[in-house]
Amino acid sequence: MLKHIAIDELQPGMFVNQVVEQSGTLRMRSKGLVKTQSAIDALKAKGIRVVEIDTDKSTMPAPRKAESKPEKSAIKSKPLSHSEALNKANDLYTQAISIQGSFINELKSGAGRDLTPVVDLSQSIIDSVFDNQDALSCLTMIKDADSYLLEHSINCSILMSMFASHLGYDRDTIEQACLGALLMDVGMSSLPEELRYSTQSLSGSDWELIKTHVDIGVELVEQCGDISDLALSIIAQHHERNDGSGYPKALKKDDITLFAKMAAIIDSYDAMISKRSHQESIAPAAALKRLVKQPALDQELVNQFVQCVGVHPVGSLVRLKSGKLGIVSQAGKTDLLSPVVMTFYSTNSGHYNEIKRLDLSKSDDEIVSGVRPDDFGIDLPKFFREVFIHQVP
């Protein structure tokens, strides 16, 4: 049964069929099961006033009529501390790696035909981005060279969710874009490992084989069932470039979809800040500078992406004038060059220190440069998961 309700009556567990009334000119196409309060808050923030729910598809009873006895008001949950938010985000990220890994293995064996696990995963990622973007974006910086392919797909989906949200897209569009980013490199799993993990320069024939991962990915995903054209365009076109230098079809400018152009930026950025078998990583700030110098990418979107992640992205490792190293935990509210950092290491003594929160907008200290963990022999994944997220203020 379909029923119109005010946005304030919407609760987790209800199935939204369509938006009935909203303010503003942005078209909203949100549809689906509402899983969290943060998703409802995001709808409110977009100006949605009235929605139509399908009580048959909802997993909880429809709201009671006005004359019914009102239910006890729910106790508002206490906001998570930074440490709790990081732990929650880390749990999701670990689960995401497992789900994505299982899906890839099923595809390789020819058994994978169900997109449901990765669709649910993409929705959980979006919920987490809406709920606490800083906590989840931290995880995109904690790199493990041995898990590049899996981590890259998760990181790209997180970054796509952040980017599309920054640009003001509705929930339904963000879900499609996130799913496309999550699946855009599935074709790589079908290529020989010695080719994917080669430390040598690829021959011409090897490079042509690498390029086939795009068409393979499209074919694999299309066999898995219903998927939107938007998500498919990301898989098919994320290696195309504005000047026609990309592949597999050498498309140019307007022949490439907007979301594929966004995916190209995200894909390039995460690849540059990741240590891989054939290349060293670079600091996030340096990667952003390189993006700005690549005319083959859509530079208007590049500028928007820099605004989205910040000059010193959350989760990146920075060196301060005082000689301390810190992890950026929150973008600067008034000055992008003065974020909040969690200091934990002294380059002067070469020792780890007590983790302390430092708001650079209220300090004489300042960022000298972005750095790589390898520059100081720091095993950042191990330190982050075994120490940092448990001790951070």
PDB file of C-alpha atoms in Angstrom, residues 270-382:
ATOM      1  CA  ASP A 270      44.108   6.868  -5.787  1.00  0.00           C
ATOM      2  CA  ALA A 271      46.574   5.112  -8.087  1.00  0.00           C
ATOM      3  CA  MET A 272      49.151   7.871  -7.537  1.00  0.00           C
ATOM      4  CA  ILE A 273      48.919   7.766  -3.736  1.00  0.00           C
ATOM      5  CA  SER A 274      49.184   3.941  -3.672  1.00  0.00           C
ATOM      6  CA  LYS A 275      52.396   1.940  -3.630  1.00  0.00           C
ATOM      7  CA  ARG A 276      52.236  -0.639  -6.402  1.00  0.00           C
ATOM      8  CA  SER A 277      54.495  -3.330  -7.811  1.00  0.00           C
ATOM      9  CA  HIS A 278      55.749  -1.049 -10.584  1.00  0.00           C
ATOM     10  CA  GLN A 279      55.662   2.373  -8.921  1.00  0.00           C
ATOM     11  CA  GLU A 280      56.209   4.203  -5.647  1.00  0.00           C
ATOM     12  CA  SER A 281      53.401   6.234  -4.106  1.00  0.00           C
ATOM     13  CA  ILE A 282      53.411  10.008  -3.790  1.00  0.00           C
ATOM     14  CA  ALA A 283      51.889  12.188  -1.073  1.00  0.00           C
ATOM     15  CA  PRO A 284      48.196  13.140  -1.594  1.00  0.00           C
ATOM     16  CA  ALA A 285      48.992  16.870  -1.858  1.00  0.00           C
ATOM     17  CA  ALA A 286      51.511  16.101  -4.613  1.00  0.00           C
ATOM     18  CA  ALA A 287      48.960  13.886  -6.384  1.00  0.00           C
ATOM     19  CA  LEU A 288      46.425  16.719  -6.415  1.00  0.00           C
ATOM     20  CA  LYS A 289      49.032  19.022  -7.980  1.00  0.00           C
ATOM     21  CA  ARG A 290      49.644  16.443 -10.703  1.00  0.00           C
ATOM     22  CA  LEU A 291      45.920  16.192 -11.447  1.00  0.00           C
ATOM     23  CA  VAL A 292      45.798  19.952 -12.011  1.00  0.00           C
ATOM     24  CA  LYS A 293      48.587  19.580 -14.586  1.00  0.00           C
ATOM     25  CA  GLN A 294      46.847  16.873 -16.629  1.00  0.00           C
ATOM     26  CA  PRO A 295      44.848  18.598 -19.417  1.00  0.00           C
ATOM     27  CA  ALA A 296      43.450  15.253 -20.581  1.00  0.00           C
ATOM     28  CA  LEU A 297      41.315  15.259 -17.427  1.00  0.00           C
ATOM     29  CA  ASP A 298      38.330  17.601 -17.086  1.00  0.00           C
ATOM     30  CA  GLN A 299      39.952  20.485 -15.213  1.00  0.00           C
ATOM     31  CA  GLU A 300      36.700  22.007 -13.988  1.00  0.00           C
ATOM     32  CA  LEU A 301      35.948  18.712 -12.279  1.00  0.00           C
ATOM     33  CA  VAL A 302      39.537  18.454 -11.010  1.00  0.00           C
ATOM     34  CA  ASN A 303      39.116  21.818  -9.283  1.00  0.00           C
ATOM     35  CA  GLN A 304      35.876  20.604  -7.724  1.00  0.00           C
ATOM     36  CA  PHE A 305      37.590  17.408  -6.572  1.00  0.00           C
ATOM     37  CA  VAL A 306      40.361  19.417  -4.865  1.00  0.00           C
ATOM     38  CA  GLN A 307      37.690  21.460  -3.079  1.00  0.00           C
ATOM     39  CA  CYS A 308      35.977  18.219  -2.077  1.00  0.00           C
ATOM     40  CA  VAL A 309      38.993  16.466  -0.512  1.00  0.00           C
ATOM     41  CA  GLY A 310      40.942  19.572   0.535  1.00  0.00           C
ATOM     42  CA  VAL A 311      44.519  20.680  -0.089  1.00  0.00           C
ATOM     43  CA  HIS A 312      45.644  18.212   2.574  1.00  0.00           C
ATOM     44  CA  PRO A 313      43.030  15.421   2.393  1.00  0.00           C
ATOM     45  CA  VAL A 314      41.691  13.851   5.580  1.00  0.00           C
ATOM     46  CA  GLY A 315      43.790  10.797   6.396  1.00  0.00           C
ATOM     47  CA  SER A 316      46.938  12.094   4.723  1.00  0.00           C
ATOM     48  CA  LEU A 317      50.259  12.190   6.535  1.00  0.00           C
ATOM     49  CA  VAL A 318      51.809  15.651   6.947  1.00  0.00           C
ATOM     50  CA  ARG A 319      55.018  17.071   8.385  1.00  0.00           C
ATOM     51  CA  LEU A 320      54.773  20.161  10.578  1.00  0.00           C
ATOM     52  CA  LYS A 321      57.223  23.026  11.024  1.00  0.00           C
ATOM     53  CA  SER A 322      57.884  21.730  14.551  1.00  0.00           C
ATOM     54  CA  GLY A 323      59.167  18.436  13.164  1.00  0.00           C
ATOM     55  CA  LYS A 324      56.089  16.474  14.192  1.00  0.00           C
ATOM     56  CA  LEU A 325      54.230  14.109  11.906  1.00  0.00           C
ATOM     57  CA  GLY A 326      50.463  14.033  12.014  1.00  0.00           C
ATOM     58  CA  ILE A 327      47.451  12.480  10.315  1.00  0.00           C
ATOM     59  CA  VAL A 328      44.921  15.030   9.036  1.00  0.00           C
ATOM     60  CA  SER A 329      41.675  14.234  10.851  1.00  0.00           C
ATOM     61  CA  GLN A 330      39.453  17.152   9.837  1.00  0.00           C
ATOM     62  CA  ALA A 331      39.563  19.749   7.065  1.00  0.00           C
ATOM     63  CA  GLY A 332      40.106  23.345   8.104  1.00  0.00           C
ATOM     64  CA  LYS A 333      36.774  25.139   8.485  1.00  0.00           C
ATOM     65  CA  THR A 334      38.062  28.581   7.507  1.00  0.00           C
ATOM     66  CA  ASP A 335      41.451  27.779   5.975  1.00  0.00           C
ATOM     67  CA  LEU A 336      42.150  24.661   3.907  1.00  0.00           C
ATOM     68  CA  LEU A 337      45.846  25.010   4.755  1.00  0.00           C
ATOM     69  CA  SER A 338      45.131  24.771   8.495  1.00  0.00           C
ATOM     70  CA  PRO A 339      43.301  21.493   9.161  1.00  0.00           C
ATOM     71  CA  VAL A 340      43.034  19.587  12.422  1.00  0.00           C
ATOM     72  CA  VAL A 341      45.796  16.985  12.735  1.00  0.00           C
ATOM     73  CA  MET A 342      46.558  14.174  15.152  1.00  0.00           C
ATOM     74  CA  THR A 343      50.293  14.296  15.876  1.00  0.00           C
ATOM     75  CA  PHE A 344      51.990  11.034  16.822  1.00  0.00           C
ATOM     76  CA  TYR A 345      55.661  11.089  15.765  1.00  0.00           C
ATOM     77  CA  SER A 346      58.717  13.353  16.092  1.00  0.00           C
ATOM     78  CA  THR A 347      61.097  13.485  13.156  1.00  0.00           C
ATOM     79  CA  ASN A 348      63.629  15.215  15.441  1.00  0.00           C
ATOM     80  CA  SER A 349      63.902  12.259  17.820  1.00  0.00           C
ATOM     81  CA  GLY A 350      62.721   9.528  15.455  1.00  0.00           C
ATOM     82  CA  HIS A 351      60.272   8.277  18.080  1.00  0.00           C
ATOM     83  CA  TYR A 352      56.522   7.877  18.417  1.00  0.00           C
ATOM     84  CA  ASN A 353      54.843  10.319  20.810  1.00  0.00           C
ATOM     85  CA  GLU A 354      51.517  10.448  22.612  1.00  0.00           C
ATOM     86  CA  ILE A 355      48.735  11.105  20.108  1.00  0.00           C
ATOM     87  CA  LYS A 356      47.531  14.701  20.440  1.00  0.00           C
ATOM     88  CA  ARG A 357      44.891  16.725  18.634  1.00  0.00           C
ATOM     89  CA  LEU A 358      46.202  19.961  17.118  1.00  0.00           C
ATOM     90  CA  ASP A 359      43.989  22.532  15.406  1.00  0.00           C
ATOM     91  CA  LEU A 360      46.425  24.361  13.148  1.00  0.00           C
ATOM     92  CA  SER A 361      44.054  27.323  12.804  1.00  0.00           C
ATOM     93  CA  LYS A 362      44.688  27.977  16.504  1.00  0.00           C
ATOM     94  CA  SER A 363      48.382  27.108  16.568  1.00  0.00           C
ATOM     95  CA  ASP A 364      51.698  28.677  15.577  1.00  0.00           C
ATOM     96  CA  ASP A 365      52.656  25.357  13.986  1.00  0.00           C
ATOM     97  CA  GLU A 366      51.950  24.770  10.294  1.00  0.00           C
ATOM     98  CA  ILE A 367      52.201  22.128   7.595  1.00  0.00           C
ATOM     99  CA  VAL A 368      55.511  22.113   5.751  1.00  0.00           C
ATOM    100  CA  SER A 369      54.635  19.316   3.346  1.00  0.00           C
ATOM    101  CA  GLY A 370      52.697  16.152   2.784  1.00  0.00           C
ATOM    102  CA  VAL A 371      54.864  13.046   3.245  1.00  0.00           C
ATOM    103  CA  ARG A 372      54.786   9.308   2.586  1.00  0.00           C
ATOM    104  CA  PRO A 373      54.992   6.801   5.455  1.00  0.00           C
ATOM    105  CA  ASP A 374      57.927   5.124   3.682  1.00  0.00           C
ATOM    106  CA  ASP A 375      59.938   8.336   3.999  1.00  0.00           C
ATOM    107  CA  PHE A 376      60.207   7.657   7.732  1.00  0.00           C
ATOM    108  CA  GLY A 377      60.010   3.868   7.768  1.00  0.00           C
ATOM    109  CA  ILE A 378      56.490   3.929   9.243  1.00  0.00           C
ATOM    110  CA  ASP A 379      54.209   0.921   8.769  1.00  0.00           C
ATOM    111  CA  LEU A 380      51.120   3.111   8.659  1.00  0.00           C
ATOM    112  CA  PRO A 381      48.475   0.360   8.208  1.00  0.00           C
ATOM    113  CA  LYS A 382      49.784  -1.527  11.259  1.00  0.00           C
TER     114      LYS A 382
END
